[in-house]
Coordinates of C-alpha atoms in Angstrom, one line a residue:
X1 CA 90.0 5.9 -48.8
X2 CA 89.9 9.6 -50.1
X3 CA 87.1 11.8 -50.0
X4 CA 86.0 14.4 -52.0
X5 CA 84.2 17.3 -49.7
X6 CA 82.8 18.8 -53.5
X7 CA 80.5 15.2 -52.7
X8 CA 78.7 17.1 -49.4
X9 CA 78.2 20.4 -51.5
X10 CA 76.5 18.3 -54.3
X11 CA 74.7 16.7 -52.1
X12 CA 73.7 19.9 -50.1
X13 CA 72.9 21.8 -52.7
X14 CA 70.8 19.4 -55.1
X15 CA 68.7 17.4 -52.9
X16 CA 68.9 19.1 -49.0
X17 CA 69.3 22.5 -50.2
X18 CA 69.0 25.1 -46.7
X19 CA 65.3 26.3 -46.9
X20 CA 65.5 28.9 -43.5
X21 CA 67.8 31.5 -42.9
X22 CA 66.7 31.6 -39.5
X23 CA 69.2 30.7 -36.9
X24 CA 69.2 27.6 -35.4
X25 CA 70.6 26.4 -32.3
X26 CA 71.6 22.8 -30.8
X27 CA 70.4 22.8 -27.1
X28 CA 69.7 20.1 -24.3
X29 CA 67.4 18.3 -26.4
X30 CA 69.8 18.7 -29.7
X31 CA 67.9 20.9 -32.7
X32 CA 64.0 21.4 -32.3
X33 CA 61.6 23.3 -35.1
X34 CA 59.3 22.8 -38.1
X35 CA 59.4 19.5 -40.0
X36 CA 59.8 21.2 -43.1
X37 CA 62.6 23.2 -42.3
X38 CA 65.5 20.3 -41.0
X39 CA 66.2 18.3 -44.3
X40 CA 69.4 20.3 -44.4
X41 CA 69.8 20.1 -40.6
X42 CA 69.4 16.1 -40.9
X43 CA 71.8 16.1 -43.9
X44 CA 74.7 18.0 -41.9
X45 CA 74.1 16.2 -39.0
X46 CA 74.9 12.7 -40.5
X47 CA 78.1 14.4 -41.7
X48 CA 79.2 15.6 -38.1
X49 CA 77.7 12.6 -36.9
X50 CA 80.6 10.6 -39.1
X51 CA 83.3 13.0 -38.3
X52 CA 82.7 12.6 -34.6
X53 CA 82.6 8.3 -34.8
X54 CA 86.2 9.0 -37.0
X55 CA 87.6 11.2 -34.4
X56 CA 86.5 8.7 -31.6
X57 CA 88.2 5.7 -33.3
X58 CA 85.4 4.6 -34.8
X59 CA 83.4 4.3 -32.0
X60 CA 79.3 4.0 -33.0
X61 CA 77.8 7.4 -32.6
X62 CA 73.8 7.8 -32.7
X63 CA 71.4 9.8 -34.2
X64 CA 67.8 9.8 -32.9
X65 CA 65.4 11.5 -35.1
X66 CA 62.5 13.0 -32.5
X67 CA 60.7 15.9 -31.4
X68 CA 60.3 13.9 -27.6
X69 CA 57.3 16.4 -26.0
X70 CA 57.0 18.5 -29.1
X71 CA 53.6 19.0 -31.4
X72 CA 52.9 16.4 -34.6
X73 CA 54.0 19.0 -36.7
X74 CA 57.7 19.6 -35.0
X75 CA 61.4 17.3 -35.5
X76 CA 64.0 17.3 -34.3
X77 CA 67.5 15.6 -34.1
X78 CA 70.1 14.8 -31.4
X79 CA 73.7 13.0 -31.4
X80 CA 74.7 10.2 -29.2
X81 CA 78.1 10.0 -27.5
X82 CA 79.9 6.5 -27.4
X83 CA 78.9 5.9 -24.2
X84 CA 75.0 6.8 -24.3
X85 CA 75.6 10.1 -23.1
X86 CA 74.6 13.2 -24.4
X87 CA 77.3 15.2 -27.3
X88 CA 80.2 16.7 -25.8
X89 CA 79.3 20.3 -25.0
X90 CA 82.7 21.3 -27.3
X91 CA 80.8 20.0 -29.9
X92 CA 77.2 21.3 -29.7
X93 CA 79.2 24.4 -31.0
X94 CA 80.2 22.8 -33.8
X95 CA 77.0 21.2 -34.5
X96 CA 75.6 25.1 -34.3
X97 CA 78.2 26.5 -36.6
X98 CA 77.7 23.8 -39.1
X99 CA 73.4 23.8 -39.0
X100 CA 73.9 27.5 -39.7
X101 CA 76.5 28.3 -42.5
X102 CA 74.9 28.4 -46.0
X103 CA 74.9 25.8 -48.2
X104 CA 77.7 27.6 -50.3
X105 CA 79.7 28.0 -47.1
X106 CA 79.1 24.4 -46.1
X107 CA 82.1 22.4 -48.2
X108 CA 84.8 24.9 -46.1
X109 CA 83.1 24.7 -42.9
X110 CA 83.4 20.8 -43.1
X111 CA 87.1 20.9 -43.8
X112 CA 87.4 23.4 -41.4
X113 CA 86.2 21.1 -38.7
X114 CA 88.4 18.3 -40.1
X115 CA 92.0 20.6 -39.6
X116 CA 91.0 22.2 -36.6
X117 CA 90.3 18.4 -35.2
X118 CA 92.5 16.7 -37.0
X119 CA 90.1 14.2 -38.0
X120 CA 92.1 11.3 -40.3
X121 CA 89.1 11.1 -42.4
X122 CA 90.4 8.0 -43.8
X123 CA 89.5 6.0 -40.8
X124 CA 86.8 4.1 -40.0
X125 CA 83.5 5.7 -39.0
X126 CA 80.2 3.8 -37.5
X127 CA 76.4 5.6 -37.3
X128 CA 73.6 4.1 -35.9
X129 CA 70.4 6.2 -36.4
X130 CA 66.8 5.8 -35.3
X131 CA 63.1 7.4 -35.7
X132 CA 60.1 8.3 -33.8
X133 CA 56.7 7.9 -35.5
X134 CA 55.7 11.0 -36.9
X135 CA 54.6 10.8 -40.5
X136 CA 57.9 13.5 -41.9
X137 CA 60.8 11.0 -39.7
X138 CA 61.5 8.7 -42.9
X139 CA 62.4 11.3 -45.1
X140 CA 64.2 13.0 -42.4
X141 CA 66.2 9.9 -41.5
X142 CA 67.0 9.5 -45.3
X143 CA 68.2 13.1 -44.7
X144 CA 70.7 12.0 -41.9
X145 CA 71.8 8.4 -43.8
X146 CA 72.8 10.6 -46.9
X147 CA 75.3 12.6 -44.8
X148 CA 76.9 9.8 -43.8
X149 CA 77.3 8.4 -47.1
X150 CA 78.4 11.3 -48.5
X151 CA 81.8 11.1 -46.2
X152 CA 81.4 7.0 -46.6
X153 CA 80.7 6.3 -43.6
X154 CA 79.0 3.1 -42.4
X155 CA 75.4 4.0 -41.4
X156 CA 72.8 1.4 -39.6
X157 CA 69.2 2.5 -39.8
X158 CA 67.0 0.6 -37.0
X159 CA 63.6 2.5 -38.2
X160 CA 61.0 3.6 -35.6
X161 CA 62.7 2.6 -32.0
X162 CA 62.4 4.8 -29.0
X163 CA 65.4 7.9 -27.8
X164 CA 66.4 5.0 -25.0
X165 CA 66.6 2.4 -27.8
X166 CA 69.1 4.2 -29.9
X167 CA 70.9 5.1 -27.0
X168 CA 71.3 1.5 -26.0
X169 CA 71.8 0.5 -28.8
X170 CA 75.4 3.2 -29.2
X171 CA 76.4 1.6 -26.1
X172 CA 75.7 -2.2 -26.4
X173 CA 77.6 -1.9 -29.5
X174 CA 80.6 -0.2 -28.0
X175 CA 81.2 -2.5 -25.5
X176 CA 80.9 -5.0 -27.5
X177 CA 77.9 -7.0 -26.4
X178 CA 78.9 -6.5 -22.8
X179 CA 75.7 -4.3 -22.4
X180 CA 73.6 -6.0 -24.2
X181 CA 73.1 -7.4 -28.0
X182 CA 72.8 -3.9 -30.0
X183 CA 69.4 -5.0 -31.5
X184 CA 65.6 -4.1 -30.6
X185 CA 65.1 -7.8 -30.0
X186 CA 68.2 -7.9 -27.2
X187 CA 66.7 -4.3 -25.6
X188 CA 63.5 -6.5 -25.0
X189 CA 65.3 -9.7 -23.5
X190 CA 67.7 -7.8 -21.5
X191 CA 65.1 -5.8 -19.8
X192 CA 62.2 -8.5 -19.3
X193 CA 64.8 -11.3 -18.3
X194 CA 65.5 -8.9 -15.3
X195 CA 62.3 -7.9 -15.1
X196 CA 60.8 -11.0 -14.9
X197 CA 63.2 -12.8 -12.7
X198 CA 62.9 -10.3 -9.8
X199 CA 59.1 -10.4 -9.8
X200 CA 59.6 -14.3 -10.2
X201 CA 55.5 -16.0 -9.3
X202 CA 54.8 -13.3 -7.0
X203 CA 53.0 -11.0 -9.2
X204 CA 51.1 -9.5 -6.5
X205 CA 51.6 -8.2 -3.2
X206 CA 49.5 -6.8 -0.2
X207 CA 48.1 -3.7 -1.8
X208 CA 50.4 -3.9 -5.1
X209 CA 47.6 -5.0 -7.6
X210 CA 48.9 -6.6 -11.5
X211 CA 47.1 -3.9 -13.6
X212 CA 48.3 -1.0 -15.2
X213 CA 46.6 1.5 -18.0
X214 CA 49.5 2.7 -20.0
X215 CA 48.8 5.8 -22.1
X216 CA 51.1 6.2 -25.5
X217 CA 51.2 9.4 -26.1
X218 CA 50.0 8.5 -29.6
X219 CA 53.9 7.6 -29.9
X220 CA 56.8 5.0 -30.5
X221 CA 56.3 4.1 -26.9
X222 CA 52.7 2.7 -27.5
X223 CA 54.0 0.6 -30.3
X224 CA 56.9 -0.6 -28.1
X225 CA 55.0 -0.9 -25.3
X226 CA 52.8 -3.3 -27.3
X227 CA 55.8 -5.2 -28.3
X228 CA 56.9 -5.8 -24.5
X229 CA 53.5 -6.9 -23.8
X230 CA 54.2 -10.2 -26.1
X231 CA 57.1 -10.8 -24.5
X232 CA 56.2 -11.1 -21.2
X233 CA 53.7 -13.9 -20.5
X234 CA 52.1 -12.5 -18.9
X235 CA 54.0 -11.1 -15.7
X236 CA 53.2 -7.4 -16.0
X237 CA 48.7 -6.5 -17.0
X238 CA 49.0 -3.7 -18.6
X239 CA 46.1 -2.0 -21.3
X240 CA 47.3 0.3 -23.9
X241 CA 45.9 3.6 -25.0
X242 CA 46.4 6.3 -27.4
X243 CA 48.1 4.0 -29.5
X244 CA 48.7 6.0 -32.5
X245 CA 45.5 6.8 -33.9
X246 CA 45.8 9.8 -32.7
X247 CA 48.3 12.9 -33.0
X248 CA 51.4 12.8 -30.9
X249 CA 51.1 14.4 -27.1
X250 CA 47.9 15.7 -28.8
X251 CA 46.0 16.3 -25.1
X252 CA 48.3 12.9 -24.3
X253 CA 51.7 12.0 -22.9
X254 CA 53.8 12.8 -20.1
X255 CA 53.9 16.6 -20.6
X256 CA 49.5 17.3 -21.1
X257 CA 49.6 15.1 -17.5
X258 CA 52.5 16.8 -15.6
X259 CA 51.9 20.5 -16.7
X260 CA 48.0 20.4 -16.9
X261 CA 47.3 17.4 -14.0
X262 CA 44.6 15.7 -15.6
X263 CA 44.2 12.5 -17.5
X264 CA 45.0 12.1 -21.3
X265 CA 42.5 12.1 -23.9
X266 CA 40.7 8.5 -24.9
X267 CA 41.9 7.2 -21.5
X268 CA 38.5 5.8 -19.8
X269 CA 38.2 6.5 -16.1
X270 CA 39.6 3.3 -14.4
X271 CA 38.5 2.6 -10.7
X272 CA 40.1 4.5 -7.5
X273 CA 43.4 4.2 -7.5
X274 CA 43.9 1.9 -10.5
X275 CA 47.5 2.6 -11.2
X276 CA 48.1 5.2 -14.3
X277 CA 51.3 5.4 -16.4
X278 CA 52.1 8.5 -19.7
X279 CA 55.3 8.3 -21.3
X280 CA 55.9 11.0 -24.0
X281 CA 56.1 10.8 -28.0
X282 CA 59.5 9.2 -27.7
X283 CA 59.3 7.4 -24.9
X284 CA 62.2 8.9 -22.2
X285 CA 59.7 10.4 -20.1
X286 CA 57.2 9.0 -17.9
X287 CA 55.1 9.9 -14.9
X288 CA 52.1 8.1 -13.1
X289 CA 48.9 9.1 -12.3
X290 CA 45.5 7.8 -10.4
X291 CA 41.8 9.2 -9.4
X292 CA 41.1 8.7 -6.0
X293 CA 37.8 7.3 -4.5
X294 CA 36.4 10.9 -3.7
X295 CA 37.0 11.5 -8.0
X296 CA 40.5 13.9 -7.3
X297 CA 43.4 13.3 -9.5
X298 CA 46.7 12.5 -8.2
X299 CA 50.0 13.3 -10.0
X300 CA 53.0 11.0 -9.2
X301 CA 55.9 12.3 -11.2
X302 CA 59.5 12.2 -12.1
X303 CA 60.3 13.8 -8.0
X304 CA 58.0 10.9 -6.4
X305 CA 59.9 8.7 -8.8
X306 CA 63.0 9.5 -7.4
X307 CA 62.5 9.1 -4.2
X308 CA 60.7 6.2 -4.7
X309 CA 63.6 4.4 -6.3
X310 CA 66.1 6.2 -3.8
X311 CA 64.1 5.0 -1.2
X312 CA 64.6 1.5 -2.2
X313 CA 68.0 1.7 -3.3
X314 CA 69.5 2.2 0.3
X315 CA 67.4 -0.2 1.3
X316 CA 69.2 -2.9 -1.0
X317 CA 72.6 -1.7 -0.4
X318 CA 71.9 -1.9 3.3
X319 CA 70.7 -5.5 2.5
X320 CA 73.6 -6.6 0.4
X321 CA 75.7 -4.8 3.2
X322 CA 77.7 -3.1 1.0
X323 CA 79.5 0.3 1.4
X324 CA 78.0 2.4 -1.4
X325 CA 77.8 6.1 -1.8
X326 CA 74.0 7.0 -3.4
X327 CA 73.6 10.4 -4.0
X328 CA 70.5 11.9 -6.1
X329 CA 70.6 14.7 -8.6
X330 CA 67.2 17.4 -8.9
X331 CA 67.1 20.3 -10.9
X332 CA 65.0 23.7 -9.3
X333 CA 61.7 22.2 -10.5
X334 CA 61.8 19.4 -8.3
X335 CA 58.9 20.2 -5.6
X336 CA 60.0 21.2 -2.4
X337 CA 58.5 18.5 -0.5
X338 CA 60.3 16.0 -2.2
X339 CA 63.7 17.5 -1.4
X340 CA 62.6 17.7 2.6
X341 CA 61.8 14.2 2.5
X342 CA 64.9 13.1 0.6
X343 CA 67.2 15.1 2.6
X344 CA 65.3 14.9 6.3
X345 CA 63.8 11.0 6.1
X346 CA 66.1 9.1 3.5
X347 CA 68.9 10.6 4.5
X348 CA 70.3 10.9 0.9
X349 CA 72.5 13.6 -0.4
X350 CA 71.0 16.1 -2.8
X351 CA 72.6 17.8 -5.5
X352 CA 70.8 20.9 -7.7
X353 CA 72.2 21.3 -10.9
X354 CA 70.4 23.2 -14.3
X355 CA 67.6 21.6 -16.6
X356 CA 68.7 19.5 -18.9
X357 CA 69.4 15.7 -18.8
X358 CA 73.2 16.1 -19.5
X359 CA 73.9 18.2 -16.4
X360 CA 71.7 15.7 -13.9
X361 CA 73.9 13.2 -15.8
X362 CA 77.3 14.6 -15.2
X363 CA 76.5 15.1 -11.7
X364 CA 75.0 11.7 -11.0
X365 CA 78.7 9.8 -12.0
X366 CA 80.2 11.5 -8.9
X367 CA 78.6 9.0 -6.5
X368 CA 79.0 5.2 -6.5
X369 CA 75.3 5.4 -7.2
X370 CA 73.3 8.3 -8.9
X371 CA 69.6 8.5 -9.3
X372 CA 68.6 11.7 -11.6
X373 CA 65.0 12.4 -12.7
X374 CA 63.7 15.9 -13.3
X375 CA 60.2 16.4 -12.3
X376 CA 58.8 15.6 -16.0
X377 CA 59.8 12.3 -15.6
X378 CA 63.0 12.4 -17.6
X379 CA 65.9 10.5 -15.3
X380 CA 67.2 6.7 -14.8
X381 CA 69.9 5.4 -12.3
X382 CA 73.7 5.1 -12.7
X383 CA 76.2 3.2 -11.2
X384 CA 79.6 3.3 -10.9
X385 CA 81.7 0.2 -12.5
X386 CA 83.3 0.0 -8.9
X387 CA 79.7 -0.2 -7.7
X388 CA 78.7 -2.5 -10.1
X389 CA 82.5 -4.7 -9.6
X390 CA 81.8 -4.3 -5.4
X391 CA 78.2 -5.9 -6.3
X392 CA 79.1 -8.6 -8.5
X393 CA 82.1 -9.8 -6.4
X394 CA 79.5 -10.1 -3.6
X395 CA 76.7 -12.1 -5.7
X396 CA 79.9 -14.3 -6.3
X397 CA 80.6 -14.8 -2.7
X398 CA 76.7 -16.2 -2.6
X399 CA 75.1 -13.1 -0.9
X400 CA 71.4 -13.7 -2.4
X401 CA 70.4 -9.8 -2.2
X402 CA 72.8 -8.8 -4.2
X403 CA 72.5 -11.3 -6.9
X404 CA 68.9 -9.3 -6.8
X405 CA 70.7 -6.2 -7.3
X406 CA 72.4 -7.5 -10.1
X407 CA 68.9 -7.7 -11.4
X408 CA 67.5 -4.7 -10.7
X409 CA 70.9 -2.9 -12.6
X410 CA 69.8 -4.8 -15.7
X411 CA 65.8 -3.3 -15.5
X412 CA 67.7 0.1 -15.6
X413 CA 68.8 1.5 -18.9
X414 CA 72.2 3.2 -17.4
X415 CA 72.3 5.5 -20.6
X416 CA 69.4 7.8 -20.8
X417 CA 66.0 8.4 -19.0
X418 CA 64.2 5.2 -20.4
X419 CA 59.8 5.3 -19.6
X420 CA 59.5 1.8 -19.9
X421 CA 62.7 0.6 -18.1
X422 CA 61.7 2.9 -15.3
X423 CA 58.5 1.9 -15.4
X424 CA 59.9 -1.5 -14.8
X425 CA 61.7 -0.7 -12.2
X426 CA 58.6 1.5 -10.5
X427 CA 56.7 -1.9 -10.6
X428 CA 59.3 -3.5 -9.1
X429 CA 59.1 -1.2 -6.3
X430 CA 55.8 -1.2 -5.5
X431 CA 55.7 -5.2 -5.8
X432 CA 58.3 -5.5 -3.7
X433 CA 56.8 -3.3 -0.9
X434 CA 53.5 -4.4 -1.5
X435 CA 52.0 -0.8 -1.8
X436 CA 49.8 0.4 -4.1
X437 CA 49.1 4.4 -5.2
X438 CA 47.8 5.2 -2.7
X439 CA 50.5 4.1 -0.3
X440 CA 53.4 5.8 -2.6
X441 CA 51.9 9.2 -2.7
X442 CA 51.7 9.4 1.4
X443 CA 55.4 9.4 1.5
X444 CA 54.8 13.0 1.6
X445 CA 52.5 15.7 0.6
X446 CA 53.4 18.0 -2.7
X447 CA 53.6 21.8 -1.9
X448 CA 50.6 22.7 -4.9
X449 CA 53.1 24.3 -8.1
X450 CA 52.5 25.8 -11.2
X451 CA 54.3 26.4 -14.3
X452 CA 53.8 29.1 -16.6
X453 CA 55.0 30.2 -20.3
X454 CA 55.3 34.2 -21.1
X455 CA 56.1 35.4 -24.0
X456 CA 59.1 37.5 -24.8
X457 CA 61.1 39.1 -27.6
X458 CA 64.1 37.7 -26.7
X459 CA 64.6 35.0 -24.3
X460 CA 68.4 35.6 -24.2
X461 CA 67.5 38.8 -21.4
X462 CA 66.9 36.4 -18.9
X463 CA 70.1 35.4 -17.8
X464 CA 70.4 32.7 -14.6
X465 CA 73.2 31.1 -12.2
X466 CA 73.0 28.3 -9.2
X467 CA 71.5 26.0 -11.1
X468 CA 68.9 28.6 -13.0
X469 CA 67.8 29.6 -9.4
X470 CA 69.0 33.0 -8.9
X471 CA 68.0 35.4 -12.5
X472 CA 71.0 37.6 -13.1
X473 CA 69.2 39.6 -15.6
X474 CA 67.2 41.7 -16.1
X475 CA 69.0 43.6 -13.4
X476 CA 66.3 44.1 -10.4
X477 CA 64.2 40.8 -11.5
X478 CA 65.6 38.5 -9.1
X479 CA 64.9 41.5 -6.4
X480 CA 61.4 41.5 -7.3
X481 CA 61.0 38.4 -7.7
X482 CA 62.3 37.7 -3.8
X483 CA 59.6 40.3 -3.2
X484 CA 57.0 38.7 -4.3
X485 CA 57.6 35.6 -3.0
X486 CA 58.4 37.1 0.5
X487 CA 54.5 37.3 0.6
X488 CA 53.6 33.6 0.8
X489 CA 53.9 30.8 3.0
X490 CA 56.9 28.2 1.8
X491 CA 56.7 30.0 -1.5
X492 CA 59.8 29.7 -4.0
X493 CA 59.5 30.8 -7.4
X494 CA 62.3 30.9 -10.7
X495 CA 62.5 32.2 -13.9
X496 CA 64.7 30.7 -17.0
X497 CA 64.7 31.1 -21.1
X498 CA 63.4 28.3 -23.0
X499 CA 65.5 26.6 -24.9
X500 CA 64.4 26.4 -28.1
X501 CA 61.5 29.3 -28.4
X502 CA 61.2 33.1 -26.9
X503 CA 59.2 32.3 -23.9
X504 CA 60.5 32.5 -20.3
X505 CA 59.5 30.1 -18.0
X506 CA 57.9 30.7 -14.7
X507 CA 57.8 28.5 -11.4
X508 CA 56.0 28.8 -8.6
X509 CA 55.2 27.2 -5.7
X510 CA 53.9 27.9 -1.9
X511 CA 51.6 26.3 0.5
X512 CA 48.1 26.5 -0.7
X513 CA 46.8 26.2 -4.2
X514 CA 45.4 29.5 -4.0
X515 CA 48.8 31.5 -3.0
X516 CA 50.5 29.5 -5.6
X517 CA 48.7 30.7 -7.8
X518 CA 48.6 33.9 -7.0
X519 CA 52.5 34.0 -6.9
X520 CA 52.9 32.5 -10.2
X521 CA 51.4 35.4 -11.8
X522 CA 52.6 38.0 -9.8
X523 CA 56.0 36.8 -10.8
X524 CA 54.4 36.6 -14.5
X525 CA 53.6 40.0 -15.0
X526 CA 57.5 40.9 -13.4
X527 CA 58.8 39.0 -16.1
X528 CA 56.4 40.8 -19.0
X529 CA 57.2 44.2 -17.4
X530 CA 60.9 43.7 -16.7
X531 CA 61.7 41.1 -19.5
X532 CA 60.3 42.6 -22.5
X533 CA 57.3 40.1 -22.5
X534 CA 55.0 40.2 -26.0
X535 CA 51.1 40.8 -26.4
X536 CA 49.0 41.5 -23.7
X537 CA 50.0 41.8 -20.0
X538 CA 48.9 38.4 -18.3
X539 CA 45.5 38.0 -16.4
X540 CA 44.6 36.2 -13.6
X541 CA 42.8 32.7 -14.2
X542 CA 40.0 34.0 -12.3
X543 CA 40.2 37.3 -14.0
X544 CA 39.2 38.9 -10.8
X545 CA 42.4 39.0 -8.7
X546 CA 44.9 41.2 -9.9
X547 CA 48.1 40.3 -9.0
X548 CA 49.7 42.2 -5.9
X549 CA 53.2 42.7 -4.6

């Protein structure tokens, strides 16, 4: 098979043509920006997309077409690694270079990456790609199919799925079945089998009620969600909103509920403690949610998760009696309260590593079994394949608990952070301890938090280290910062750049609502003074405290 790289020009240059000079730059979540901007991106990605499956030995790569938390009017697009894992760091600077050259420049800097990798381009090459919902994905995912062509490459198109579908998908198909059957209809039965074979008749339990109001986000997640619901006889009541009638994470979704802690939009209020669920626009986040009996909302996010699903972990393994390491993986925006509990009542190992899915992920393989979430609800479970062989040589031997756990390692989509597999395994949970709400959230109480955006001229001042605890510039920041927070009871706060737009993000939290506040914006104006913030210097919420030091 010879290819002629004059193809990718022609193609480039007639029909995805670069229509923004402005630099772009693949991050955690892959490239983010303006719909109308990415039909070159998409186009270059399907070629690097091809170039990585031929360098891999043809191994399936994935391409996932979404803007996850983003606005209506935002894409994005992100590659897959073989084995569901986020793309290799080495070649997120490839993916950069590539995105950015012009479109004259873009026939070398192929071939370029094709020496310096020695890619036999002659080989085999395998792309799976999927699409969110938002009304510019199709032509974008044309965009991304046409790359791969262009290098004649074998591209599979599974249309609107989910991120966690796609990335099952990638690795059902490189094992080879082993995972699961690489189709939407085997992501279902894999995941309800399981699902519905732990919860077997019992479908509730002491306070653990069978209803559940699942908002959408106005995303593929609704639409999925809808599909599960047909599957599943039943086993699991649960009520969709914001089902796509709506804009995406339009005052819905995972993100409104964490940041601003209130309900979504067109959700009606349900009774005390009805049981709550928001996934985001591409369903890998999720968090729950419920309004007590006194009318107070109550956020239970991707920290009470974890330690939920920790919790319950050790539990099984102690049950199976196996010998299992179970370690669990935060980033610095996991409340403080949480890491107490984890560390001083589980007793479970915690690790701090920087935002971003792919470093929890990296971390989590070092124990036999790794739970991950960040407090947005991104995060799933892995386990080691000497877990997972210690565990099935056991459920041969006729232990009955850990045929369970057999089970509950099928619920869990391994690969990514999955909102309805966790929220599978969240019901699971709370079945199986027979607790409701109510019952979860008294594990422990949150310190009150708050997160805030300011906005900057560059975000590449604010530099960080210890897992984006400590800021290392602005030199004298992180000194004032210290200050500041030196002032309040159990306060913390941290600073980091955004990823993909000039804001820096601020974190605060202490013991009262009020001081959290109050430290949060104390720490907010630092960062405009020191950091080179843009517009007008922040103001308190109340407009009547001014912040102090």
């Amino acid at each position: 098979m010879s290819i002629n790289l004059r193809t990718v020009y022609a193609f480039a240059r007639e029909m995805y043509p670069k229509k923004s000079n402005d630099p772009i730059q693949y991050g955690t979540a892959g490239f983010r920006g303006k719909a109308e901007n990415l039909d070159s991106t998409m186009f270059r990605m399907g070629v690097l997309a091809t170039l990585r499956s031929r360098i891999l030995g043809g191994s399936v790569i994935g391409v996932m077409i979404t803007a996850s938390h983003n606005p209506e009017p935002d894409n994005g697009v992100k590659l897959i690694d073989p084995k569901g894992e986020m793309l290799d760091p080495s070649w997120e600077v490839i993916a950069t270079e590539l995105a950015n050259v012009t479109d004259q420049e873009l026939e070398a800097q192929v071939g370029k990456i094709i020496r310096e990798n020695n890619i036999d381009v002659s080989s085999s090459s395998n792309v799976y790609v999927g699409m969110d919902n938002r009304y510019h994905s199709p032509r974008l995912l044309k965009a991304v199919a046409d790359g791969v062509i262009a290098l004649k490459g074998n591209v599979k198109e599974f249309g609107i799925v989910t991120t966690p579908m796609v990335h099952y998908f990638v690795v059902a198909a490189n094992t080879k079945c082993a995972y699961g059957q690489p189709t939407e209809e085997g992501y279902y039965s894999k995941l309800i089998t399981a699902f519905n074979s732990l919860r077997e008749d019992k479908l509730e339990n002491g306070n653990y009620k069978n209803r559940l109001l699942f908002d959408g986000a106005n995303g593929v997640g609704a639409r999925k969600m809808l599909q599960f619901i047909k599957r599943m006889n039943n086993t699991l009541n649960v009520e969709v909103f914001n089902k796509g009638d709506g804009k995406i994470n339009h005052e819905c979704g995972a993100d409104h509920v964490k940041v601003l802690q209130k309900p979504p939009i067109y959700m009606p209020i349900a009774e005390p403690f009805t049981r709550c669920v928001s996934v985001d626009g591409d369903a890998d986040r999720v968090v729950y949610f419920f309004t007590d009996d006194k009318g107070v909302f109550h956020l239970l996010d991707g920290d009470r998760i974890a330690t939920l699903v920790a919790d319950f972990l050790m539990d099984t393994v102690k049950r199976c009696s196996l010998e299992l390491k179970l370690g669990l993986v935060q980033t610095a925006y996991a409340n403080g309260a949480s890491t107490d509990y984890i560390v001083n009542k589980l007793k479970v190992p915690v690790a701090c590593v920087p935002t971003g899915v792919k470093h929890l992920h990296h971390k989590a393989l070092e124990f036999d079994i790794g739970v991950y979430f960040e407090a947005n609800g991104h995060g799933t479970v892995i386990f080691s394949d000497d877990a997972k062989n210690l565990i099935k040589k056991a459920a041969e031997d006729g232990n009955e608990e850990a045929k369970k756990f057999l089970l509950i390692i099928d619920v869990i989509n391994e690969t990514v952070g999955d909102a309805i597999s966790d929220m599978l395994l969240v019901e699971t949970i709370l079945n199986h301890k027979g607790w409701d709400v109510a019952d979860w959230l008294a594990c422990y109480d949150d310190l009150p938090n708050l997160q805030l955006k300011i906005k900057v001229q560059d975000r590449n001042v604010i530099t960080t280290s210890d897992a984006e605890r400590v800021c290392v510039t602005p030199v004298g920041l992180q000194e004032a910062i210290n200050q500041a927070v030196s002032n309040y009871k159990r306060g913390r706060s941290f600073v980091r750049p955004s990823g993909t737009e000039d804001v820096v993000r601020v974190y605060a939290e202490a013991a009262t609502k009020e001081d959290c506040e109050s430290l949060a914006y104390d720490v907010g104006i630092l960062v405009h003074k020191m950091a080179g913030g843009v517009g007008p210097e922040l103001v308190h919420p109340n407009n009547t405290v001014k912040a102090h030091f």
